[in-house]
Amino acid sequence: MNTPLIAINLKTYAEATGEKAVALAKLCESIDKEHIALACQATDINRVSSVGIDVMAEHVDSAKQGQGTGLVTPEAVKEAGAVGTLLNHSEHRLEREEMEKCIERAKENNLSIILCAEDDKEAEEFANLNVDFIAVEPPDLIGGDVSVTTRPELVSDSVKKVKAKNPDMKVLVGAGVKTKDDIVKALELGAEGVLLASGVVKAADQEEVLNDLVDGL
Ligand code: G3P
C-alpha cells in the first residue's frame, strides 16, 4: 500500500456490504487505485479484491488453521485476496498479548498491518511492533463530523513520538475525516495518510467525496 494513503474502513455499514462494497471499490479503483485501500468485512474480501484495488481485512484472529470454528485466520483472508489487515480498531480492541499474536500470525502470511491506537501515548507504545502503519484515532471523534485534525497537537505529537522510536514507521490519523482540507492538514502535520469510514461510506455522493479527498494528496 502506497503513501500518502487513504484507507477506507467499510466497517459493517449496510451501504458498503456485499455488492455495495464492490460498487464502492470500483469507484475507488477508477479514481485512484494507487492511493486508496479498502478494509472490508471478511465475507466481502473475495469479491472486493477482484476489482483490482488493495483490500484489507478489518481484523484477523490469531488462531491457526484447523479447529477454530468461526474464527478468521490470516491464511483465509490472504487466500481470499487481502493484502493486509487492520488490527486493534477502537471497535475491536485487543489485549496486548492477543494483539502481538495477531501481528505475528498476520506477518507469517505477509499481510501489511494497520495497527490502531487511541492516542499519541499508545501510538508511541506500539512504535516498535512489527507493523506497517500506526493509525491514531481518538475514539470520541469516530463517526462524527469533527475531524481529528482539529486536534493538531495530537497528530503532530503522535508523528513525533512514533518517529523518535522508529523512523520507518508510517503514521495515519483518523476519525471525522471527510474533506480535502482534512487530508491536507493531516499531511501538513506529518501524517502519511488517513483512515476514514463514514465520510465516504455514508456520503450522499461517494464519487464527489472521493474526488475531493484525492485532491488533497
Ligand atoms: O477506521 C476508521 C474510523 O474509525 C473512523 O471513522 O467514520 O470517523 O471516519 P469515521
Coordinates of C-alpha atoms and ligand atoms in Angstrom, one line a residue:
M1 CA 0.0 0.0 0.0
N2 CA 1.4 3.3 -1.1
T3 CA 1.7 6.6 0.7
P4 CA 0.1 9.0 1.0
L5 CA -2.6 6.6 1.8
I6 CA -6.4 6.9 2.0
A7 CA -7.5 3.8 3.8
I8 CA -11.3 3.4 3.9
N9 CA -12.8 1.2 6.6
L10 CA -16.2 -0.1 5.4
K11 CA -17.0 -1.4 8.9
T12 CA -20.3 -3.2 8.9
Y13 CA -22.2 -0.4 7.2
A14 CA -25.1 -1.6 5.1
E15 CA -24.1 1.0 2.5
A16 CA -20.8 -0.9 2.0
T17 CA -21.8 -4.6 2.4
G18 CA -21.8 -7.2 -0.4
E19 CA -22.4 -5.8 -3.9
K20 CA -22.4 -2.2 -2.4
A21 CA -18.8 -2.9 -1.3
V22 CA -18.0 -3.9 -4.8
A23 CA -19.6 -0.8 -6.3
L24 CA -17.6 1.4 -3.9
A25 CA -14.4 -0.5 -4.7
K26 CA -14.9 0.1 -8.4
L27 CA -15.4 3.8 -7.8
C28 CA -12.2 3.9 -5.7
E29 CA -10.3 1.9 -8.4
S30 CA -11.4 4.3 -11.1
I31 CA -10.5 7.4 -9.1
D32 CA -7.1 6.5 -7.6
K33 CA -6.2 2.8 -7.1
E34 CA -2.6 3.7 -6.2
H35 CA -3.5 5.6 -3.1
I36 CA -6.8 4.2 -1.9
A37 CA -7.1 0.9 0.0
L38 CA -10.3 -0.6 1.4
A39 CA -10.8 -2.6 4.6
C40 CA -13.9 -4.7 4.3
Q41 CA -15.8 -7.5 6.1
A42 CA -14.2 -10.9 5.8
T43 CA -17.2 -12.1 3.8
D44 CA -16.6 -9.4 1.2
I45 CA -12.8 -9.7 0.7
N46 CA -13.0 -12.2 -2.2
R47 CA -15.5 -10.2 -4.3
V48 CA -13.9 -6.8 -3.5
S49 CA -10.4 -7.9 -4.3
S50 CA -11.4 -9.0 -7.7
V51 CA -12.0 -5.3 -8.5
G52 CA -8.2 -4.7 -8.6
I53 CA -7.7 -2.4 -5.6
D54 CA -5.8 -3.1 -2.4
V55 CA -8.1 -4.8 0.1
M56 CA -7.6 -5.4 3.8
A57 CA -9.4 -7.4 6.4
E58 CA -10.9 -5.4 9.2
H59 CA -9.5 -7.9 11.7
V60 CA -7.8 -11.3 11.7
D61 CA -7.7 -13.7 14.6
S62 CA -4.5 -15.3 15.9
A63 CA -6.0 -18.8 15.5
K64 CA -4.1 -21.4 13.5
Q65 CA -5.8 -23.2 10.7
G66 CA -7.8 -26.2 11.9
Q67 CA -10.1 -26.4 14.9
G68 CA -11.2 -22.8 15.2
T69 CA -14.9 -22.6 14.3
G70 CA -16.0 -19.1 13.4
L71 CA -12.5 -17.5 13.6
V72 CA -10.9 -15.7 10.7
T73 CA -7.3 -16.8 10.0
P74 CA -4.7 -14.7 8.3
E75 CA -4.3 -17.6 5.8
A76 CA -8.0 -17.4 4.9
V77 CA -8.0 -13.6 4.2
K78 CA -4.8 -13.9 2.3
E79 CA -6.3 -16.6 0.1
A80 CA -9.4 -14.5 -0.4
G81 CA -7.3 -11.7 -1.8
A82 CA -6.4 -9.4 1.1
V83 CA -3.0 -7.7 1.1
G84 CA -3.3 -6.6 4.7
T85 CA -5.4 -6.2 7.8
L86 CA -6.5 -3.6 10.4
L87 CA -5.9 -4.7 14.0
N88 CA -6.9 -3.3 17.3
H89 CA -9.5 -0.9 15.9
S90 CA -11.4 1.0 18.6
E91 CA -14.5 -1.0 17.8
H92 CA -12.4 -4.3 18.0
R93 CA -9.8 -3.7 20.8
L94 CA -7.4 -6.5 21.7
E95 CA -5.5 -7.3 24.8
R96 CA -1.8 -6.7 24.3
E97 CA -0.9 -10.4 24.3
E98 CA -3.5 -11.3 21.8
M99 CA -2.6 -8.3 19.7
E100 CA 1.0 -9.4 19.5
K101 CA -0.1 -12.9 18.5
C102 CA -2.3 -11.5 15.7
I103 CA 0.6 -9.4 14.5
E104 CA 2.8 -12.4 14.4
R105 CA 0.3 -14.5 12.6
A106 CA -0.5 -11.8 10.0
K107 CA 3.2 -11.3 9.3
E108 CA 3.7 -15.1 8.8
N109 CA 1.3 -14.5 5.9
N110 CA 3.0 -11.4 4.6
L111 CA 0.0 -9.2 5.3
S112 CA 0.5 -5.5 5.7
I113 CA -0.8 -4.2 9.1
I114 CA -2.5 -1.0 10.1
L115 CA -2.5 -1.1 13.9
C116 CA -4.9 1.3 15.5
A117 CA -4.0 3.4 18.6
E118 CA -6.3 5.7 20.6
D119 CA -3.8 8.5 21.3
D120 CA -0.2 9.6 20.9
K121 CA 0.8 7.7 24.1
E122 CA -0.5 4.4 22.8
A123 CA 1.0 5.1 19.4
E124 CA 4.4 5.6 21.0
E125 CA 4.0 2.3 22.9
F126 CA 3.3 0.5 19.6
A127 CA 6.1 2.2 17.6
N128 CA 8.5 -0.8 17.7
L129 CA 5.9 -3.5 16.8
N130 CA 6.2 -5.4 13.5
V131 CA 3.5 -3.4 11.7
D132 CA 3.5 -1.1 8.7
F133 CA 1.3 1.7 9.9
I134 CA 0.0 3.0 13.2
A135 CA -3.4 4.8 12.8
V136 CA -4.2 7.2 15.6
E137 CA -8.0 7.6 16.0
P138 CA -9.4 9.4 19.1
P139 CA -12.5 7.3 20.0
D140 CA -14.7 10.3 20.8
L141 CA -14.4 11.7 17.3
I142 CA -15.1 8.4 15.4
G143 CA -18.2 8.5 13.3
G144 CA -18.8 12.2 13.9
D145 CA -18.3 15.4 11.9
V146 CA -15.3 16.8 13.8
S147 CA -12.0 15.8 12.2
V148 CA -9.0 14.5 14.1
T149 CA -7.1 17.4 12.5
T150 CA -9.0 19.8 14.8
R151 CA -6.5 18.4 17.4
P152 CA -3.3 19.3 15.6
E153 CA -1.1 18.6 18.6
L154 CA -2.5 15.0 18.8
V155 CA -1.5 14.5 15.2
S156 CA 1.9 16.1 15.4
D157 CA 2.8 14.6 18.8
S158 CA 1.8 11.1 17.5
V159 CA 4.1 11.5 14.5
K160 CA 6.9 12.9 16.6
K161 CA 6.7 10.2 19.3
V162 CA 6.4 7.3 16.8
K163 CA 9.2 8.6 14.5
A164 CA 11.5 9.2 17.5
K165 CA 11.3 5.5 18.4
N166 CA 11.1 4.2 14.9
P167 CA 11.7 6.5 11.9
D168 CA 10.5 3.9 9.4
M169 CA 7.0 3.5 11.0
K170 CA 4.3 5.2 9.0
V171 CA 1.6 7.1 10.8
L172 CA -2.0 7.6 9.7
V173 CA -4.7 9.5 11.5
G174 CA -8.4 9.1 11.5
A175 CA -11.8 10.0 13.0
G176 CA -14.2 12.5 11.4
V177 CA -12.1 12.9 8.3
K178 CA -14.4 14.0 5.4
T179 CA -12.8 16.6 3.2
K180 CA -9.7 17.5 1.1
D181 CA -8.9 20.1 3.8
D182 CA -8.8 17.4 6.5
I183 CA -6.3 15.4 4.4
V184 CA -4.1 18.4 3.5
K185 CA -4.0 19.3 7.2
A186 CA -3.1 15.7 8.3
L187 CA -0.3 15.6 5.7
E188 CA 1.0 19.0 6.8
L189 CA 1.2 17.8 10.4
G190 CA 3.3 14.9 9.3
A191 CA 0.9 12.0 8.9
E192 CA 1.3 9.8 5.8
G193 CA -2.3 9.4 5.2
V194 CA -5.7 8.9 6.8
L195 CA -8.1 6.2 7.9
L196 CA -11.7 7.0 7.5
A197 CA -15.1 5.5 7.2
S198 CA -18.4 7.4 7.4
G199 CA -17.2 10.4 5.4
V200 CA -17.1 8.2 2.3
V201 CA -19.4 5.3 3.1
K202 CA -22.4 7.4 4.3
A203 CA -21.9 10.2 1.7
A204 CA -24.9 11.1 -0.5
D205 CA -22.4 11.3 -3.4
Q206 CA -19.5 9.0 -2.7
E207 CA -17.8 9.9 -6.0
E208 CA -17.8 13.6 -5.2
V209 CA -16.3 13.0 -1.8
L210 CA -13.6 10.6 -3.1
N211 CA -12.6 13.1 -5.8
D212 CA -12.3 15.8 -3.2
L213 CA -10.3 13.6 -0.8
V214 CA -7.9 12.5 -3.5
D215 CA -7.4 16.2 -4.5
G216 CA -5.9 16.7 -1.0
L217 CA -3.0 14.3 -1.7
Ligands
G3P1 O1 -11.5 3.2 11.0 C1 -11.9 4.5 10.6 C2 -12.7 5.1 11.6 O2 -12.9 4.5 12.9 C3 -13.1 6.5 11.5 O3 -14.4 6.5 11.3 O4 -16.5 7.4 10.4 O5 -15.0 8.8 11.8 O6 -14.3 8.2 9.5 P1 -15.1 7.8 10.7

